[in-house]
């Protein structure tokens, strides 16, 4: 291997993933422009979907069943709200969604969900003699008609069940529930997972005005003044606020490198969810694999070993493990590589692999920080108030250094004022939050 070619290639590679402070600032006006467009009928890459709910008071009370669909698991939770800012999950059951269901027909998918709910009802002796209110977290872009109805705009994250796009998902689920004899279960609140996470954060902390998911997918919501939501039909009090689901995963003003383009081409939704493909757990591993395959092809890594990484062979969880290896000889990485069939590796091979992972996850964190800062400065340009940001998702929770890098980048952007942005984990927010929203919706219906 020629040393000069090797170093100049790496230099170029790292540069193509670099996000400087200037670049982070440069994203702000672009993000704001897309937010502005999305709030009007014109639309743009940010869908800015009204959620028909504002923040909870923290006094909502009762026990609610929450449904959570959005990743590889469908979950049913029983959540107790104590009216004092505490939401407790009393029972939870997970059902793995088989690939045939994810990619089958919509009816098959909603029947699978109804059947899982039926199991939960039986296992947890849920009283089905009276009408029960349910909250439904549906973690995809949907155009809500009100708090309990919404139309799927497009699938993301590898879901592709047919006959659902353009349909009211609550009607579809209610039809399936009826088929399973569960008509007493009434979905009275529908929310995106970011909106659920926001509600979980705001139930405890009235300063919470942003909800984010960093998981299989990524997205955020925030609290907007109704006067600014130009596309919303009239009938609202101008002083009111509403939560807007940004659908930031689809932001399309980021510079893309050759690996982003390659990755995008191989997905089920090319040219869509560009930012999500740079940030979320579903894609980071594959992005790293594409870089690695290029290095292997150029004989810059694993030259003594017949290495081949096929699609899916490097997952984001593997990257987590690789980055967490702090041993001198990178033993954990060695183990992972041996397991993948790559036996003769050198310490510098393993070091390079670790650096590749860091390069990709750092870019994800810095793009995320720029997006968080854009949303907050949209609401409060001078950062004159405190903002709590509730965050849920495995990437944020478990990926080593991810949250620290976001905090660091926010400091780079705002100096001492960055302290006014408080990032908090809202564990299970996407599940518990919709129970809170169901309580808000129930109260609204009962009030004159
Ligand atoms: C979906 C969002 C969702 C996010 C996190 C994205 O793919 O479009 O609606 O909030 O994933 O689950």
Coordinates of C-alpha atoms and ligand atoms in Angstrom, one line a residue:
X1 CA 0.0 0.0 0.0
X2 CA 1.4 3.4 -0.9
X3 CA 1.5 5.5 2.3
X4 CA 0.7 8.8 0.6
X5 CA -2.4 7.5 -1.2
X6 CA -3.6 5.9 2.1
X7 CA -3.2 9.1 4.1
X8 CA -4.7 11.4 1.5
X9 CA -7.6 9.1 1.1
X10 CA -8.3 9.0 4.8
X11 CA -7.9 12.8 5.0
X12 CA -10.5 13.2 2.3
X13 CA -12.8 10.6 3.9
X14 CA -12.8 12.2 7.3
X15 CA -13.3 15.6 5.8
X16 CA -16.4 14.4 4.0
X17 CA -18.0 13.4 7.3
X18 CA -16.8 16.5 9.2
X19 CA -19.4 19.0 10.5
X20 CA -17.7 22.2 11.6
X21 CA -19.2 24.8 13.9
X22 CA -19.7 27.1 10.9
X23 CA -21.5 24.3 9.1
X24 CA -23.8 23.8 12.2
X25 CA -24.6 27.5 12.1
X26 CA -25.1 27.4 8.4
X27 CA -27.9 24.8 8.8
X28 CA -29.9 27.1 11.1
X29 CA -31.3 29.5 8.4
X30 CA -32.0 26.5 6.1
X31 CA -33.8 24.7 8.8
X32 CA -35.8 27.8 9.7
X33 CA -36.8 28.3 6.1
X34 CA -38.1 24.7 5.8
X35 CA -40.0 25.1 9.1
X36 CA -41.6 28.2 7.9
X37 CA -42.6 26.7 4.5
X38 CA -43.9 23.6 6.3
X39 CA -46.2 25.7 8.4
X40 CA -47.9 27.0 5.3
X41 CA -49.8 25.2 2.6
X42 CA -46.7 25.4 0.3
X43 CA -44.9 22.8 2.3
X44 CA -41.3 21.7 2.1
X45 CA -39.1 18.9 3.2
X46 CA -40.2 19.4 6.8
X47 CA -43.9 18.3 7.0
X48 CA -44.6 20.2 10.2
X49 CA -47.7 18.2 11.2
X50 CA -50.1 19.7 13.8
X51 CA -50.7 17.2 16.6
X52 CA -54.0 18.7 17.9
X53 CA -52.7 18.7 21.5
X54 CA -50.9 21.2 23.7
X55 CA -48.8 20.4 26.8
X56 CA -50.4 18.5 29.7
X57 CA -50.9 20.3 33.1
X58 CA -49.2 17.5 35.1
X59 CA -52.5 16.9 37.0
X60 CA -53.9 14.4 34.6
X61 CA -54.9 11.2 36.5
X62 CA -56.1 7.7 35.9
X63 CA -55.0 4.4 34.3
X64 CA -54.8 4.2 30.6
X65 CA -53.8 1.6 28.1
X66 CA -51.2 2.7 25.6
X67 CA -50.3 1.1 22.2
X68 CA -46.9 1.8 20.7
X69 CA -46.2 1.0 17.1
X70 CA -43.1 2.2 15.3
X71 CA -40.1 -0.1 15.5
X72 CA -39.6 -3.8 15.3
X73 CA -41.8 -4.4 18.4
X74 CA -45.4 -3.5 19.0
X75 CA -46.0 -2.8 22.7
X76 CA -49.0 -2.6 24.9
X77 CA -48.6 -0.8 28.2
X78 CA -50.8 -0.1 31.2
X79 CA -49.9 3.3 32.5
X80 CA -50.9 4.9 35.8
X81 CA -50.9 8.7 36.1
X82 CA -50.9 9.9 39.7
X83 CA -51.9 13.5 38.9
X84 CA -48.6 14.7 40.4
X85 CA -46.3 14.5 37.4
X86 CA -45.6 10.8 37.8
X87 CA -46.4 8.3 35.1
X88 CA -45.8 4.7 36.0
X89 CA -45.8 1.7 33.7
X90 CA -47.7 -1.0 35.5
X91 CA -47.6 -3.7 32.8
X92 CA -46.0 -3.9 29.4
X93 CA -46.0 -6.6 26.8
X94 CA -43.9 -6.7 23.6
X95 CA -44.8 -8.4 20.4
X96 CA -42.2 -8.8 17.7
X97 CA -43.7 -7.8 14.4
X98 CA -42.8 -10.5 11.9
X99 CA -41.3 -9.3 8.7
X100 CA -44.2 -10.8 6.6
X101 CA -46.5 -8.6 8.7
X102 CA -44.4 -5.5 8.3
X103 CA -44.3 -6.0 4.5
X104 CA -47.7 -7.6 4.0
X105 CA -51.1 -5.9 3.8
X106 CA -52.4 -3.2 6.1
X107 CA -55.3 -5.4 7.2
X108 CA -52.8 -8.2 8.1
X109 CA -50.8 -5.7 10.1
X110 CA -53.8 -4.2 12.0
X111 CA -55.1 -7.7 12.7
X112 CA -51.8 -8.7 14.1
X113 CA -51.9 -5.6 16.4
X114 CA -55.5 -6.4 17.5
X115 CA -54.6 -10.0 18.2
X116 CA -51.6 -8.8 20.4
X117 CA -54.0 -6.4 22.2
X118 CA -56.3 -9.4 22.8
X119 CA -53.5 -11.3 24.4
X120 CA -52.6 -8.4 26.6
X121 CA -56.2 -8.0 27.7
X122 CA -56.4 -11.7 28.7
X123 CA -53.0 -11.9 30.4
X124 CA -53.7 -8.7 32.4
X125 CA -57.4 -9.4 33.1
X126 CA -58.4 -6.0 31.6
X127 CA -62.1 -5.4 32.3
X128 CA -63.8 -5.4 28.9
X129 CA -67.4 -4.9 30.2
X130 CA -67.1 -1.1 30.0
X131 CA -65.7 1.2 27.3
X132 CA -62.0 1.7 27.8
X133 CA -60.0 4.7 26.5
X134 CA -56.7 3.9 24.7
X135 CA -53.8 6.0 23.5
X136 CA -52.1 5.0 20.3
X137 CA -48.5 6.0 19.5
X138 CA -48.0 5.7 15.8
X139 CA -44.4 6.6 14.9
X140 CA -44.8 7.6 11.3
X141 CA -45.6 10.8 9.5
X142 CA -49.4 11.2 9.7
X143 CA -51.7 14.0 8.9
X144 CA -53.9 14.3 11.9
X145 CA -57.5 15.4 11.4
X146 CA -58.0 15.8 15.2
X147 CA -56.6 14.2 18.3
X148 CA -58.0 10.8 17.5
X149 CA -57.7 10.4 13.8
X150 CA -54.8 10.5 11.4
X151 CA -53.9 9.6 7.8
X152 CA -50.6 7.9 7.1
X153 CA -48.6 10.2 4.8
X154 CA -45.8 7.7 4.0
X155 CA -44.1 4.7 5.6
X156 CA -40.6 5.1 6.9
X157 CA -38.1 2.8 8.7
X158 CA -38.5 -0.2 6.4
X159 CA -42.3 -0.6 7.0
X160 CA -44.2 -1.1 3.8
X161 CA -47.6 -2.7 4.6
X162 CA -49.8 -2.1 1.6
X163 CA -53.1 -0.2 1.5
X164 CA -52.3 2.0 4.5
X165 CA -50.8 5.2 3.0
X166 CA -53.6 7.7 2.6
X167 CA -55.9 5.9 5.0
X168 CA -57.0 6.7 8.6
X169 CA -55.0 4.4 10.8
X170 CA -57.4 4.6 13.7
X171 CA -60.3 3.5 11.6
X172 CA -58.2 0.6 10.3
X173 CA -57.2 -0.4 13.8
X174 CA -60.8 0.0 15.1
X175 CA -62.1 -2.3 12.4
X176 CA -59.5 -5.0 13.4
X177 CA -60.4 -4.6 17.1
X178 CA -64.1 -5.1 16.2
X179 CA -63.2 -8.3 14.4
X180 CA -61.5 -9.6 17.5
X181 CA -64.5 -8.7 19.7
X182 CA -62.8 -5.7 21.3
X183 CA -65.1 -2.9 20.3
X184 CA -65.2 -1.7 23.9
X185 CA -61.6 -0.4 23.3
X186 CA -61.9 3.1 22.0
X187 CA -58.8 4.9 20.7
X188 CA -59.3 8.5 22.0
X189 CA -55.8 9.8 21.4
X190 CA -53.4 9.3 18.5
X191 CA -49.9 10.7 18.6
X192 CA -46.5 10.5 17.0
X193 CA -43.8 9.1 19.3
X194 CA -42.1 12.5 19.6
X195 CA -45.3 14.0 20.8
X196 CA -45.7 11.2 23.3
X197 CA -42.1 11.8 24.5
X198 CA -42.8 15.5 24.7
X199 CA -46.0 14.9 26.8
X200 CA -44.0 12.6 29.1
X201 CA -41.4 15.3 29.6
X202 CA -43.9 18.1 30.0
X203 CA -46.0 16.1 32.5
X204 CA -43.1 16.4 34.9
X205 CA -41.5 19.7 33.8
X206 CA -43.5 22.7 32.5
X207 CA -40.3 24.0 30.8
X208 CA -40.3 21.1 28.4
X209 CA -41.1 22.4 24.9
X210 CA -39.3 19.9 22.7
X211 CA -39.6 16.1 22.3
X212 CA -37.1 14.0 20.3
X213 CA -36.6 10.4 19.3
X214 CA -33.1 9.1 18.5
X215 CA -33.8 5.4 17.9
X216 CA -34.4 3.3 14.9
X217 CA -35.6 6.5 13.3
X218 CA -35.3 10.1 14.3
X219 CA -37.7 13.0 14.6
X220 CA -38.7 15.9 16.9
X221 CA -41.7 18.0 17.9
X222 CA -42.0 21.3 19.6
X223 CA -44.6 23.8 20.9
X224 CA -45.8 26.3 18.4
X225 CA -48.0 29.4 18.6
X226 CA -51.3 28.8 16.8
X227 CA -50.9 32.1 14.9
X228 CA -47.8 30.8 13.3
X229 CA -49.5 27.6 12.0
X230 CA -50.8 29.2 8.8
X231 CA -52.1 26.0 7.2
X232 CA -54.4 25.2 10.2
X233 CA -58.0 25.9 9.5
X234 CA -59.5 28.7 11.7
X235 CA -61.4 28.1 14.9
X236 CA -58.6 28.3 17.4
X237 CA -57.8 31.0 19.9
X238 CA -54.8 33.0 18.7
X239 CA -53.1 32.8 22.0
X240 CA -53.2 29.0 22.1
X241 CA -50.3 26.7 21.4
X242 CA -50.2 23.4 19.6
X243 CA -47.5 20.7 19.3
X244 CA -46.0 20.4 15.8
X245 CA -44.5 17.1 14.7
X246 CA -41.6 18.4 12.5
X247 CA -40.7 15.1 10.8
X248 CA -37.2 16.3 10.8
X249 CA -35.8 13.0 9.4
X250 CA -36.9 14.3 6.0
X251 CA -34.8 17.5 6.1
X252 CA -33.1 17.6 2.7
X253 CA -30.7 20.6 2.9
X254 CA -27.7 18.7 4.2
X255 CA -24.6 18.1 2.1
X256 CA -24.4 14.4 1.1
X257 CA -21.2 12.5 0.5
X258 CA -20.8 9.4 -1.8
X259 CA -21.6 7.0 1.0
X260 CA -24.8 8.8 1.9
X261 CA -25.8 8.5 -1.8
X262 CA -24.9 4.8 -1.9
X263 CA -26.9 4.1 1.3
X264 CA -29.9 6.1 0.1
X265 CA -30.0 4.1 -3.2
X266 CA -30.2 0.8 -1.3
X267 CA -33.1 1.8 0.9
X268 CA -36.9 1.2 0.4
X269 CA -37.4 5.0 0.3
X270 CA -34.7 6.6 -1.9
X271 CA -34.4 10.4 -1.8
X272 CA -36.5 10.5 1.4
X273 CA -35.6 10.8 5.0
X274 CA -32.1 12.2 4.1
X275 CA -31.3 13.4 7.6
X276 CA -32.7 10.3 9.3
X277 CA -30.3 8.3 7.2
X278 CA -27.4 10.3 8.7
X279 CA -28.5 10.0 12.2
X280 CA -30.6 7.1 13.2
X281 CA -29.9 3.6 14.4
X282 CA -31.4 1.9 11.4
X283 CA -28.8 3.4 9.1
X284 CA -25.5 4.2 10.9
X285 CA -24.3 0.6 10.9
X286 CA -24.9 0.3 7.2
X287 CA -23.2 3.6 6.5
X288 CA -20.1 2.4 8.4
X289 CA -20.2 -0.9 6.5
X290 CA -20.2 1.0 3.2
X291 CA -17.1 3.0 4.2
X292 CA -15.4 -0.2 5.5
X293 CA -16.2 -2.1 2.3
X294 CA -14.5 0.8 0.3
X295 CA -11.5 0.6 2.5
X296 CA -11.3 -3.2 2.1
X297 CA -11.6 -2.8 -1.7
X298 CA -8.8 -0.3 -1.7
X299 CA -6.7 -2.7 0.5
X300 CA -6.4 -0.1 3.2
X301 CA -7.7 -2.4 6.0
X302 CA -7.7 -6.1 6.8
X303 CA -5.2 -6.8 4.0
X304 CA -4.1 -10.1 5.6
X305 CA -7.6 -11.4 5.8
X306 CA -10.3 -12.3 3.2
X307 CA -12.8 -9.9 4.6
X308 CA -16.2 -9.3 3.2
X309 CA -18.9 -7.4 4.9
X310 CA -22.2 -8.0 3.2
X311 CA -25.3 -5.8 3.7
X312 CA -26.5 -5.8 7.3
X313 CA -23.3 -7.4 8.6
X314 CA -22.4 -4.3 10.6
X315 CA -25.2 -3.0 12.8
X316 CA -25.4 0.2 14.9
X317 CA -25.3 -2.0 18.0
X318 CA -21.9 -3.4 16.8
X319 CA -20.7 0.2 16.4
X320 CA -21.7 0.8 20.0
X321 CA -19.6 -2.1 21.1
X322 CA -16.6 -1.1 18.9
X323 CA -16.6 2.5 20.3
X324 CA -16.9 1.3 23.8
X325 CA -13.7 -0.8 23.5
X326 CA -11.0 1.0 25.6
X327 CA -8.6 -1.9 25.9
X328 CA -5.1 -1.3 24.7
X329 CA -5.2 -4.0 22.0
X330 CA -8.9 -3.5 21.3
X331 CA -9.9 -6.9 22.3
X332 CA -13.6 -6.5 22.1
X333 CA -13.2 -5.3 18.5
X334 CA -11.0 -8.3 17.8
X335 CA -13.7 -10.6 19.1
X336 CA -16.4 -8.9 17.0
X337 CA -14.3 -9.3 13.9
X338 CA -13.4 -12.9 14.6
X339 CA -17.1 -13.6 15.0
X340 CA -17.7 -12.0 11.6
X341 CA -15.0 -14.3 10.1
X342 CA -12.2 -11.8 9.9
X343 CA -9.4 -13.5 11.7
X344 CA -6.0 -11.9 11.0
X345 CA -6.4 -8.3 12.1
X346 CA -3.8 -5.8 13.4
X347 CA -4.2 -3.3 16.1
X348 CA -4.1 -0.5 13.6
X349 CA -6.9 -2.2 11.6
X350 CA -9.0 -2.2 14.7
X351 CA -8.1 1.3 15.5
X352 CA -9.1 2.5 12.1
X353 CA -12.4 0.6 12.4
X354 CA -13.1 2.4 15.7
X355 CA -12.2 5.8 14.1
X356 CA -14.6 5.1 11.2
X357 CA -17.4 4.4 13.7
X358 CA -16.5 7.6 15.7
X359 CA -16.5 9.6 12.5
X360 CA -20.0 8.4 11.6
X361 CA -21.6 8.7 15.0
X362 CA -19.9 12.1 15.6
X363 CA -21.5 13.5 12.5
X364 CA -24.8 12.1 13.6
X365 CA -24.5 13.8 17.0
X366 CA -23.4 17.1 15.5
X367 CA -26.1 17.2 12.8
X368 CA -28.6 16.4 15.7
X369 CA -27.2 19.3 17.8
X370 CA -27.6 21.7 14.9
X371 CA -31.2 20.5 14.4
X372 CA -32.0 20.9 18.2
X373 CA -30.4 24.3 18.2
X374 CA -32.4 25.3 15.1
X375 CA -35.7 24.3 16.7
X376 CA -34.9 26.1 19.9
X377 CA -33.7 29.3 18.2
X378 CA -36.9 29.2 16.1
X379 CA -38.9 29.5 19.3
X380 CA -36.5 31.7 21.1
X381 CA -33.9 33.4 18.8
X382 CA -31.8 34.8 21.6
X383 CA -32.0 31.8 23.9
X384 CA -33.4 34.0 26.6
X385 CA -35.5 31.3 28.3
X386 CA -34.8 27.8 29.7
X387 CA -35.9 24.9 27.5
X388 CA -36.2 21.3 28.5
X389 CA -35.8 18.8 25.7
X390 CA -37.3 15.3 26.4
X391 CA -35.5 12.6 24.5
X392 CA -36.3 8.9 24.1
X393 CA -34.7 6.2 21.9
X394 CA -32.0 3.6 22.2
X395 CA -29.4 5.5 20.2
X396 CA -29.5 8.4 22.7
X397 CA -29.8 6.1 25.7
X398 CA -27.1 3.5 24.8
X399 CA -24.7 4.7 22.2
X400 CA -21.4 5.6 23.9
X401 CA -20.7 9.3 23.8
X402 CA -23.7 10.2 21.7
X403 CA -25.5 12.4 24.2
X404 CA -22.1 14.0 25.4
X405 CA -21.3 14.9 21.8
X406 CA -24.6 16.6 21.4
X407 CA -24.1 18.6 24.6
X408 CA -20.6 19.5 23.5
X409 CA -21.8 20.7 20.1
X410 CA -24.5 22.8 21.8
X411 CA -21.8 24.4 23.9
X412 CA -19.8 25.2 20.8
X413 CA -22.8 26.9 19.4
X414 CA -24.1 28.8 22.4
X415 CA -21.3 29.0 24.9
X416 CA -22.5 29.6 28.5
X417 CA -26.1 30.0 27.2
X418 CA -26.1 26.3 26.2
X419 CA -26.9 25.7 29.9
X420 CA -30.4 27.0 29.1
X421 CA -31.0 23.9 27.0
X422 CA -31.6 20.9 29.3
X423 CA -31.5 17.6 27.6
X424 CA -33.4 14.9 29.6
X425 CA -34.0 11.2 29.0
X426 CA -37.7 10.4 28.9
X427 CA -37.4 6.7 29.3
X428 CA -40.4 5.0 27.7
X429 CA -41.7 8.5 26.8
X430 CA -43.2 7.3 23.6
X431 CA -45.3 4.8 25.5
X432 CA -46.2 6.6 28.6
X433 CA -46.7 10.0 26.9
X434 CA -49.7 8.8 24.8
X435 CA -51.4 7.7 28.0
X436 CA -51.0 11.3 29.2
X437 CA -52.4 12.6 25.9
X438 CA -55.3 10.1 26.3
X439 CA -56.0 11.7 29.7
X440 CA -55.9 15.2 28.2
X441 CA -58.3 14.2 25.4
X442 CA -60.7 12.5 27.9
X443 CA -60.8 15.6 30.0
X444 CA -61.5 17.8 27.0
X445 CA -64.4 15.7 25.9
X446 CA -65.9 15.7 29.4
X447 CA -65.6 19.4 29.8
X448 CA -68.5 21.6 28.6
Ligands
LIG1 C1 -40.8 8.7 11.5 C2 -41.3 9.6 12.6 C3 -40.9 9.0 13.9 C4 -39.4 8.7 13.9 C5 -38.9 8.1 15.2 C6 -39.3 8.4 11.6 O1 -39.0 7.4 10.6 O2 -41.0 9.3 10.2 O3 -42.7 9.8 12.5 O4 -41.2 9.9 14.9 O5 -39.1 7.8 12.9 O6 -39.6 6.9 15.5

